PDB file of C-alpha atoms in Angstrom:
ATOM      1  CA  UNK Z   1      93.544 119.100  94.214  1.00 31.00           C
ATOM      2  CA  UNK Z   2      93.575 118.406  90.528  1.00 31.00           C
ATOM      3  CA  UNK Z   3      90.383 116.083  89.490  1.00 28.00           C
ATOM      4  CA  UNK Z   4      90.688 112.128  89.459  1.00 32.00           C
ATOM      5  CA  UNK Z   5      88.634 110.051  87.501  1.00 31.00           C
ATOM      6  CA  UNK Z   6      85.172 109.675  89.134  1.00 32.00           C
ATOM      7  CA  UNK Z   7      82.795 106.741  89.873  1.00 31.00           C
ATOM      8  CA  UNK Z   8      81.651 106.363  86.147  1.00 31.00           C
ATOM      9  CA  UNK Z   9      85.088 106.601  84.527  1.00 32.00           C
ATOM     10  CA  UNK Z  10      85.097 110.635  83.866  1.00 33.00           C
ATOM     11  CA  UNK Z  11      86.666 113.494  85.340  1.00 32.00           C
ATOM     12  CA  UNK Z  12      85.071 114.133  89.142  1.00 36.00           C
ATOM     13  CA  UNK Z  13      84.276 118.183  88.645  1.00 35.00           C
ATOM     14  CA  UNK Z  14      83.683 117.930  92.426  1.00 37.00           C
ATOM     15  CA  UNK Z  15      87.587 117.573  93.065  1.00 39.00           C
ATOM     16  CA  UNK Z  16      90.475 119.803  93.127  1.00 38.00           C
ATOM     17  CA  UNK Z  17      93.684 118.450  94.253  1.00 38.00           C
ATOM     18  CA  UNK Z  18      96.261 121.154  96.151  1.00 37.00           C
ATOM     19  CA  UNK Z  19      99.713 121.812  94.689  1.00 36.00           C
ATOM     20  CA  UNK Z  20     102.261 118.832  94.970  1.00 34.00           C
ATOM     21  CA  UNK Z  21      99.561 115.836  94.937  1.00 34.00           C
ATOM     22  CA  UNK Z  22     100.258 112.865  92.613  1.00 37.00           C
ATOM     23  CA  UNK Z  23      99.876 109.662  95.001  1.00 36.00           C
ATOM     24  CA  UNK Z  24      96.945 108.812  93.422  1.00 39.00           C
ATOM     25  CA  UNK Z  25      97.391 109.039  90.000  1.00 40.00           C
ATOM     26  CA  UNK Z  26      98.429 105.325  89.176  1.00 37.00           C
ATOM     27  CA  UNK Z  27      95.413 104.165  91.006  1.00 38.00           C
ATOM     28  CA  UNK Z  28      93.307 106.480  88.848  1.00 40.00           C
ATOM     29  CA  UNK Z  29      95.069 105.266  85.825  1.00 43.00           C
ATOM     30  CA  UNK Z  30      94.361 101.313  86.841  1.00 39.00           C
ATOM     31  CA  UNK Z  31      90.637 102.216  88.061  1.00 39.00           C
ATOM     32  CA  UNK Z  32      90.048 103.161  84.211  1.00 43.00           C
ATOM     33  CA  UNK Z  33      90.595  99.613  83.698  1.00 43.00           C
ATOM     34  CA  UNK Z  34      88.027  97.975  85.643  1.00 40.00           C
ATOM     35  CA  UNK Z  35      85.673  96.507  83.972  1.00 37.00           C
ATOM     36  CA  UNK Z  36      82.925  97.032  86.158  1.00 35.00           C
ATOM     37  CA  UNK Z  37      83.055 101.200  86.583  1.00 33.00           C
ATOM     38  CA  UNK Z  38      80.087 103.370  86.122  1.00 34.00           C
ATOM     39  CA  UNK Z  39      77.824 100.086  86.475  1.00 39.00           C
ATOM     40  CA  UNK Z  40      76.902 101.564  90.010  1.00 40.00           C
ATOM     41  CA  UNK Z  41      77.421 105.392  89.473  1.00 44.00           C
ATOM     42  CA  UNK Z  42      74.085 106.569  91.032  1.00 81.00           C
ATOM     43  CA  UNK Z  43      75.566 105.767  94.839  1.00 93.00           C
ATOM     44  CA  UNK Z  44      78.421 107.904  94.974  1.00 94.00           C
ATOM     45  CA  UNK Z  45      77.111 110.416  92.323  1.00 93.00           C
ATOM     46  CA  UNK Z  46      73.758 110.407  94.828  1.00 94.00           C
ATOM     47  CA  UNK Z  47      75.765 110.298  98.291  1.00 97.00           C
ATOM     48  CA  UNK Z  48      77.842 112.897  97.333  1.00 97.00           C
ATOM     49  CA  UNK Z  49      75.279 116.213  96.866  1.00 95.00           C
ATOM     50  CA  UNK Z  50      73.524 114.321 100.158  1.00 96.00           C
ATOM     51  CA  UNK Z  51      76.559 114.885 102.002  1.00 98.00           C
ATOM     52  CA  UNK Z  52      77.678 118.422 100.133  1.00 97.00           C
ATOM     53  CA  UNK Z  53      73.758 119.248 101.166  1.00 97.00           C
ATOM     54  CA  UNK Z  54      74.571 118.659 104.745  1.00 98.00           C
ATOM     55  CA  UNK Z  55      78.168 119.794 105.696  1.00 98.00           C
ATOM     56  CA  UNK Z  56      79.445 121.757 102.722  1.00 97.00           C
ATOM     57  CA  UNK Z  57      78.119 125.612 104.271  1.00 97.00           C
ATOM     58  CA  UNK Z  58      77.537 124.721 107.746  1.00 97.00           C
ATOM     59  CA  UNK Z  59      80.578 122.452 108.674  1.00 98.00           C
ATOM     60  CA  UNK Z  60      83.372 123.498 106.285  1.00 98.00           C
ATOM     61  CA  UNK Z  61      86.101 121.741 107.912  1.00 97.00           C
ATOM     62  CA  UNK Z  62      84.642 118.686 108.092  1.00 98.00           C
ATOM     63  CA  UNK Z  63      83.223 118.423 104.181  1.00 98.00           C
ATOM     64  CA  UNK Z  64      87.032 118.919 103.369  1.00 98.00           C
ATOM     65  CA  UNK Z  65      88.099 116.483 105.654  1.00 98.00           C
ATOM     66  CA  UNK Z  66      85.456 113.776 103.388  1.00 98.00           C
ATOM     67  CA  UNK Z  67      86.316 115.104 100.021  1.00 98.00           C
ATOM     68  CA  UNK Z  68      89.506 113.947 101.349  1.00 98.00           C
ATOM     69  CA  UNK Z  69      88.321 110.413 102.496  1.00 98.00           C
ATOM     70  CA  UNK Z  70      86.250 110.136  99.126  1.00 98.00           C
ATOM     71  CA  UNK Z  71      89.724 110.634  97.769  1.00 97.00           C
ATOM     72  CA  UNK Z  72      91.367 107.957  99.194  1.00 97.00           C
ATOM     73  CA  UNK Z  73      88.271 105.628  98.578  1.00 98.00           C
ATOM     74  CA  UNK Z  74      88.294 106.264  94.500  1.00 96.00           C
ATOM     75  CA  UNK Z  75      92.499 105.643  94.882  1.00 96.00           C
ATOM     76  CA  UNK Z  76      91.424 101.699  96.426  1.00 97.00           C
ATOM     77  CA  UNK Z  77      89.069 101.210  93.541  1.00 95.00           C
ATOM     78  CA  UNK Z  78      91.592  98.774  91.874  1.00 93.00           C
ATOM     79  CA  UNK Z  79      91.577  96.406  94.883  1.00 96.00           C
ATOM     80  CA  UNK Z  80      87.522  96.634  95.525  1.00 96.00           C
ATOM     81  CA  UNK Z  81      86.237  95.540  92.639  1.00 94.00           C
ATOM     82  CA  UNK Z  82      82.360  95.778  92.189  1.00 94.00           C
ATOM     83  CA  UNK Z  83      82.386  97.481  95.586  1.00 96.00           C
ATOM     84  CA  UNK Z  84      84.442 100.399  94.561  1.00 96.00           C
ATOM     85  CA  UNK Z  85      81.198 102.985  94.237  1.00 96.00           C
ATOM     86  CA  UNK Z  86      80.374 101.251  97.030  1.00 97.00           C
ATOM     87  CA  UNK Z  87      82.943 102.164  99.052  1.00 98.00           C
ATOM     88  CA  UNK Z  88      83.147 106.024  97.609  1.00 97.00           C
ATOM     89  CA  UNK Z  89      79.564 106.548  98.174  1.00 97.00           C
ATOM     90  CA  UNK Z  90      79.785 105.665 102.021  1.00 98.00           C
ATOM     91  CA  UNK Z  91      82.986 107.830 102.282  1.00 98.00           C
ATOM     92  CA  UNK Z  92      81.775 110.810 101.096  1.00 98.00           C
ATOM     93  CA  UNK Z  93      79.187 110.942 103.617  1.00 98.00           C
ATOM     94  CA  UNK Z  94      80.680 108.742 106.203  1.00 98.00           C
ATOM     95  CA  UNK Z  95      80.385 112.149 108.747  1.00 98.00           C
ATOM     96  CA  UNK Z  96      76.478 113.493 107.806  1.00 98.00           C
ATOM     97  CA  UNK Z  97      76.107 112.035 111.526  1.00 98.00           C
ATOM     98  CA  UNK Z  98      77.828 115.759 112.630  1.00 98.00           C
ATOM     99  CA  UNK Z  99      74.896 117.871 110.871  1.00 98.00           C
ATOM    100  CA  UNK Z 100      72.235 118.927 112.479  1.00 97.00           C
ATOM    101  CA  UNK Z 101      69.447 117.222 111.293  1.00 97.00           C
ATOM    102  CA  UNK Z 102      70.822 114.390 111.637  1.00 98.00           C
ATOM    103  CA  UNK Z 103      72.253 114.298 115.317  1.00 97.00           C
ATOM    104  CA  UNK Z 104      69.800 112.134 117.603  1.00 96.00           C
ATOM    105  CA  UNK Z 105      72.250 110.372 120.210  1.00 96.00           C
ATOM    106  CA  UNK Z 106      75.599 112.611 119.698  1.00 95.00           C
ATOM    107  CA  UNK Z 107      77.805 109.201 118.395  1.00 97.00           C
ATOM    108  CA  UNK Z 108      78.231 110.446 114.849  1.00 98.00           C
ATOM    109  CA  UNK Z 109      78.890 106.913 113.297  1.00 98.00           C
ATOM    110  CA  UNK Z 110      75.318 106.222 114.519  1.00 98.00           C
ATOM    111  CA  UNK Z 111      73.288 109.107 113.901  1.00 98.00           C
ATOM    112  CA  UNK Z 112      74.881 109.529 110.131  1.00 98.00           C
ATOM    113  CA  UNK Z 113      73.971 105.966 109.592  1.00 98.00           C
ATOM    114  CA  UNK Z 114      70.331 106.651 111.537  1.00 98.00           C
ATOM    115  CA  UNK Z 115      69.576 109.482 109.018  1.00 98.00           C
ATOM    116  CA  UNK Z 116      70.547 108.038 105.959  1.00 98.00           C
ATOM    117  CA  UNK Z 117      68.258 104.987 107.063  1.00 97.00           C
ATOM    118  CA  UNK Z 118      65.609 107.715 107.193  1.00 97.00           C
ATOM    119  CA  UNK Z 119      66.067 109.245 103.598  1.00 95.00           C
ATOM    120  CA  UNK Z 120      66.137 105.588 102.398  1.00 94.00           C
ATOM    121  CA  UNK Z 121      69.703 105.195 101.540  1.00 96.00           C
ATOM    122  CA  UNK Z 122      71.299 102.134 100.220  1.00 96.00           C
ATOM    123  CA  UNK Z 123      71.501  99.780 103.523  1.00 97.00           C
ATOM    124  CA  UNK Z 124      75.186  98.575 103.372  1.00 97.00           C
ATOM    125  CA  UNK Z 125      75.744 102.242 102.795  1.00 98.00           C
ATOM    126  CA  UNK Z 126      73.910 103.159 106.340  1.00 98.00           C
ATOM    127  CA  UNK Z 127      75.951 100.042 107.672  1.00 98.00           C
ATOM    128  CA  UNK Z 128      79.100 101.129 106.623  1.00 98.00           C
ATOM    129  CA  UNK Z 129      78.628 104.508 108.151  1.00 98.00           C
ATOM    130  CA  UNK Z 130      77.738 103.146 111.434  1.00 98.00           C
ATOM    131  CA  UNK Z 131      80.370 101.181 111.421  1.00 98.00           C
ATOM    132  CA  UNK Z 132      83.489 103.140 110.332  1.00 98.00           C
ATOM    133  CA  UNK Z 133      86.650 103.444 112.392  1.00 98.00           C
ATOM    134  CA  UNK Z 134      86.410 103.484 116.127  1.00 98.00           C
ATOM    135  CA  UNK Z 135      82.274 103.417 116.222  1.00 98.00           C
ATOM    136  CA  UNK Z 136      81.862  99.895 117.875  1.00 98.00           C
ATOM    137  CA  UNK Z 137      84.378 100.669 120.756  1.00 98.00           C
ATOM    138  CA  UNK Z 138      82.463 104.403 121.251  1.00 98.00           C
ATOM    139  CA  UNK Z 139      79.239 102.680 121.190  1.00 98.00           C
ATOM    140  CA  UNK Z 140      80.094 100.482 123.806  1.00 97.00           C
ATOM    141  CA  UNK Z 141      81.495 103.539 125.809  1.00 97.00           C
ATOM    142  CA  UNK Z 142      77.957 104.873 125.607  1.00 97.00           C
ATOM    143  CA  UNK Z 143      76.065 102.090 126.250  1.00 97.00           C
ATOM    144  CA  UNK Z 144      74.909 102.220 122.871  1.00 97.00           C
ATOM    145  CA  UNK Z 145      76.584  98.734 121.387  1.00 97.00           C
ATOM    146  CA  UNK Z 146      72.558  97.490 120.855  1.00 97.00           C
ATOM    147  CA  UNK Z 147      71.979 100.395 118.230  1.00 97.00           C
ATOM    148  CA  UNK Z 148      74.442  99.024 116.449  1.00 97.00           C
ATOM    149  CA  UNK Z 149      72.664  95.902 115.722  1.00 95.00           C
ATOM    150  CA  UNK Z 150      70.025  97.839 113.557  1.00 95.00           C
ATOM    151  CA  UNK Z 151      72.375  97.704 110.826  1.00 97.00           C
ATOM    152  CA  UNK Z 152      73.112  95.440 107.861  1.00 93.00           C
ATOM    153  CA  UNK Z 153      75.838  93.691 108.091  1.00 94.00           C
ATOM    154  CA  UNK Z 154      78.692  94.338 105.830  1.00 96.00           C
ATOM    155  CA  UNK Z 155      82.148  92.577 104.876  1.00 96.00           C
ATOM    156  CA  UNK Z 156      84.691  93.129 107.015  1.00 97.00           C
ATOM    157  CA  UNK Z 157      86.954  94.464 103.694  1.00 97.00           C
ATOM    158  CA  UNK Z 158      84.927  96.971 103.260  1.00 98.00           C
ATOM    159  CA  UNK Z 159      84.849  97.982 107.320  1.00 98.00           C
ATOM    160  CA  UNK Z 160      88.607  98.100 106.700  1.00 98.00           C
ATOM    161  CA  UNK Z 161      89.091 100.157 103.491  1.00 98.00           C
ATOM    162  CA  UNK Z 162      86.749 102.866 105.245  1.00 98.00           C
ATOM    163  CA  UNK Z 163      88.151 103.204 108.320  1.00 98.00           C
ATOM    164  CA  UNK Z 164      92.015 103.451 106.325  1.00 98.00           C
ATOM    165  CA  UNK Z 165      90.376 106.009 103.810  1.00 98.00           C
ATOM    166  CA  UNK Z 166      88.628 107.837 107.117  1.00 98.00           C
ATOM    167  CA  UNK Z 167      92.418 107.668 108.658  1.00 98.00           C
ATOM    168  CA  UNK Z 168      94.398 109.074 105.722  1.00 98.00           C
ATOM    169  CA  UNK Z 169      92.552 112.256 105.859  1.00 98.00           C
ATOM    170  CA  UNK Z 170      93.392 114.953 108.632  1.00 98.00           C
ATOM    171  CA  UNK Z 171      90.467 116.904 110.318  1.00 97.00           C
ATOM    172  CA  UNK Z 172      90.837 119.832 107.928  1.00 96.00           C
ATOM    173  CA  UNK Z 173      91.242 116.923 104.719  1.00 97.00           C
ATOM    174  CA  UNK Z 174      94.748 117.209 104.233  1.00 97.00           C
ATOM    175  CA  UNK Z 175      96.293 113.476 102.966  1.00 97.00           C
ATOM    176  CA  UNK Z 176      97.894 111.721 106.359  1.00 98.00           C
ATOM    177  CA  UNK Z 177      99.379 108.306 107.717  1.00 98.00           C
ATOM    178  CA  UNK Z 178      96.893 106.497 109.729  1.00 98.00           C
ATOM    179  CA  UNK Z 179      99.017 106.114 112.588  1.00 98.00           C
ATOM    180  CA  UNK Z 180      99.996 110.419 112.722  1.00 98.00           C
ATOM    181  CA  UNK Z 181      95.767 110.676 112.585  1.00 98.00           C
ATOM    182  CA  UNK Z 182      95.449 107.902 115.310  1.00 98.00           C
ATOM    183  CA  UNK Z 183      98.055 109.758 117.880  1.00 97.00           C
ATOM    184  CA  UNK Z 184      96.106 113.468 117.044  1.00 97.00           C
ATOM    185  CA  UNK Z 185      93.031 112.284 117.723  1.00 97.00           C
ATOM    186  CA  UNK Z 186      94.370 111.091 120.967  1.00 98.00           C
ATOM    187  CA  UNK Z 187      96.115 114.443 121.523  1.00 97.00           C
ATOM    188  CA  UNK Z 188      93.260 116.374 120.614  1.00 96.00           C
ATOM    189  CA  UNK Z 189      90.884 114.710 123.118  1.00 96.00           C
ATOM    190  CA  UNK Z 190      93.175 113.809 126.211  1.00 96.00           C
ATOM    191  CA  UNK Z 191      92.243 111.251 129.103  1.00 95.00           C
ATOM    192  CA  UNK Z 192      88.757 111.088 130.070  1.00 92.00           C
ATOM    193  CA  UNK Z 193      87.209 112.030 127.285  1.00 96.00           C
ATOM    194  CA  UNK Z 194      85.020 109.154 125.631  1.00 96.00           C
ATOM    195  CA  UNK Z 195      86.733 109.200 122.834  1.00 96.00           C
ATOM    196  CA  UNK Z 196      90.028 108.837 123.810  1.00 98.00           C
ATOM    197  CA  UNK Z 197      89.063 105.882 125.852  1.00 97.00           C
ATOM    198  CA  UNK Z 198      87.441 104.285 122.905  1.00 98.00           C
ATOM    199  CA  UNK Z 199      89.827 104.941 120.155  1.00 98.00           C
ATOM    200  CA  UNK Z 200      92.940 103.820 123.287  1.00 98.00           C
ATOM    201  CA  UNK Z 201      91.279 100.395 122.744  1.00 98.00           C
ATOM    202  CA  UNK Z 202      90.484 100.154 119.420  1.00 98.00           C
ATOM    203  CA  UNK Z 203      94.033 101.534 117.919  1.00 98.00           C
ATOM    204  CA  UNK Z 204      95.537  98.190 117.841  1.00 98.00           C
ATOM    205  CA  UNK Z 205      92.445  96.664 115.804  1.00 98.00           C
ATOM    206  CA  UNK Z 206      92.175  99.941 113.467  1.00 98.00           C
ATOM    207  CA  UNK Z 207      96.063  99.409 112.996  1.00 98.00           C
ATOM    208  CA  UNK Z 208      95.187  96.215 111.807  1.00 98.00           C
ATOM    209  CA  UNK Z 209      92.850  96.871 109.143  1.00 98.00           C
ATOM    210  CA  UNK Z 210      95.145  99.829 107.963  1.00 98.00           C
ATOM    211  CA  UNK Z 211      97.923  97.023 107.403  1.00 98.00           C
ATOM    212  CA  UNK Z 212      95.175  94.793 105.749  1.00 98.00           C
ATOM    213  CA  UNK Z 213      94.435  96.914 103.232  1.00 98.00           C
ATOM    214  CA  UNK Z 214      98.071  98.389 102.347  1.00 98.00           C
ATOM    215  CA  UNK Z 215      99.058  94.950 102.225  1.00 97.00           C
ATOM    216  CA  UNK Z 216      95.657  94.609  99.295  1.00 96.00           C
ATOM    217  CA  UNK Z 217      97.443  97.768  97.735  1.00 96.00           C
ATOM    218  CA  UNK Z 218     100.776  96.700  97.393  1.00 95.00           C
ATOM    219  CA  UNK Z 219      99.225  93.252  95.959  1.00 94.00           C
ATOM    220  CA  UNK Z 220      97.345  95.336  93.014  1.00 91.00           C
ATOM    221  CA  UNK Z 221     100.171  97.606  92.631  1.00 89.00           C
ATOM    222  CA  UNK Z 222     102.372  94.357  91.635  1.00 88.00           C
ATOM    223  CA  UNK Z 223      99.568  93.247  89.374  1.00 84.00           C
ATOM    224  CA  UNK Z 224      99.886  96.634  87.795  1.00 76.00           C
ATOM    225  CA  UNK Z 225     103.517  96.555  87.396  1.00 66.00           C
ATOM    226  CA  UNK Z 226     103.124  92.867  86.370  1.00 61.00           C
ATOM    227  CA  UNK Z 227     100.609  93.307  83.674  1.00 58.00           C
ATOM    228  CA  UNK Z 228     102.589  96.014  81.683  1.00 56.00           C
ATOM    229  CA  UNK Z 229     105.519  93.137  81.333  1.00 53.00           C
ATOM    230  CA  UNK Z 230     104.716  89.962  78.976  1.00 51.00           C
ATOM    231  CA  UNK Z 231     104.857  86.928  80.669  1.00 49.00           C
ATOM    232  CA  UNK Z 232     105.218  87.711  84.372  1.00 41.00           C
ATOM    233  CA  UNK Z 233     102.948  86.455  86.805  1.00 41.00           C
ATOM    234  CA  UNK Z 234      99.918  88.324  87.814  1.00 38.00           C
ATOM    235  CA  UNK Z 235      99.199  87.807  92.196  1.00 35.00           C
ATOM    236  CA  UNK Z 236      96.020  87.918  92.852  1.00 34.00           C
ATOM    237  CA  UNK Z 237      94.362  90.159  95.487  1.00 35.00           C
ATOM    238  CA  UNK Z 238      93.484  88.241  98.417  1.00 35.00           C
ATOM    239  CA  UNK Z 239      90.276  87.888 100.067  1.00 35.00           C
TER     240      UNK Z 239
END
């Protein structure tokens, strides 16, 4: 995959896009033009050799699968604002939970936000890890909803645009719809399986924050399209 432009405005060198990939390029072109970029640069630029350090050798699969989720969390920078290194940061290591040194109760949305709570990490980055996707409907599976409440609490937004970036990338990190990763995830686990149970009663909900934040995306792409074109109004994103 070629390289998009990184947290601080330049050219990630940690990205390669594969043959055929161009979704993102208008959303690399409009994150140039926030104001705000690079102001934050440490948390991504910092998460992301934390989370290289932890998967890259020892879980291949699953360091492609959160380049590809980092991906998708620099293409929402135009509708996150300040929070866009935010938001990158926590993707990229959104899965340290699946390393070794950092497994403690085998819920991977918990232990990843446990351990990064441990090397001192920025909070509402721990938060956002525990939260992502499916975590609160596992956790109650497990009887571990209560470990949950050791976290910071974050805005919902930024609950959503995780989750969507965490289901737009395939286990291996190839670019999918949300609702294609929802039904393999399903496959992959079958009835019985915590998992399955928890992710059977969260889908509608995750559904729902997908459609929140394509519905943010098609907003900012209009106020793209809108601010090339004197004179025509300029829609704000909503809340």
């Amino acid at each position: 995959m070629g390289s998009l432009g990184g947290p601080c405005g330049e050219r990630s060198p940690h990205l390669r896009q594969p043959a055929g990939w161009s979704r993102n390029r208008v959303w690399a072109e409009l994150y140039e033009q926030q104001p705000t970029k690079g102001e934050a640069m440490g948390l991504s630029s910092w998460a992301y050799g934390t989370a290289e350090g932890l998967l890259a050798e020892s879980l291949p699969k699953r360091w492609a699968h959160s380049q590809q989720v980092y991906r998708e969390a620099l293409a929402l920078a135009p509708i996150l604002g300040d929070d866009a290194d935010l938001l990158a940061a926590a993707a990229i290591v959104h899965d340290v939970g699946y390393a070794d040194a950092a497994v403690s109760t085998g819920q991977h949305m918990i232990d990843g936000g446990r351990y990064l709570q441990q090397i001192d990490a920025d909070p509402r980055i721990c938060a956002l890890v525990a939260l992502h996707t499916s975590s609160p409907w596992e956790a109650a599976e497990l009887g571990l909803s209560e470990a949950l409440r050791d976290f910071l609490p974050v805005s919902d937004h930024l609950v959503d645009a995780i989750t969507y970036c965490d289901l737009s990338s395939s286990p291996s990190g190839r670019p999918v719809q949300p609702e294609d990763r929802l039904q393999e995830v399903l496959d992959r686990y079958g009835p019985g399986h915590v998992v399955f149970r928890a992710v059977s009663a969260a889908r509608p909900e995750l559904l729902r924050m997908v459609q929140r934040v394509r519905e943010k995306v098609s907003v900012a792409r209009l106020r793209g399209l809108s601010s090339e074109s004197p004179g025509a109004p300029n829609p704000s994103i909503p809340p």
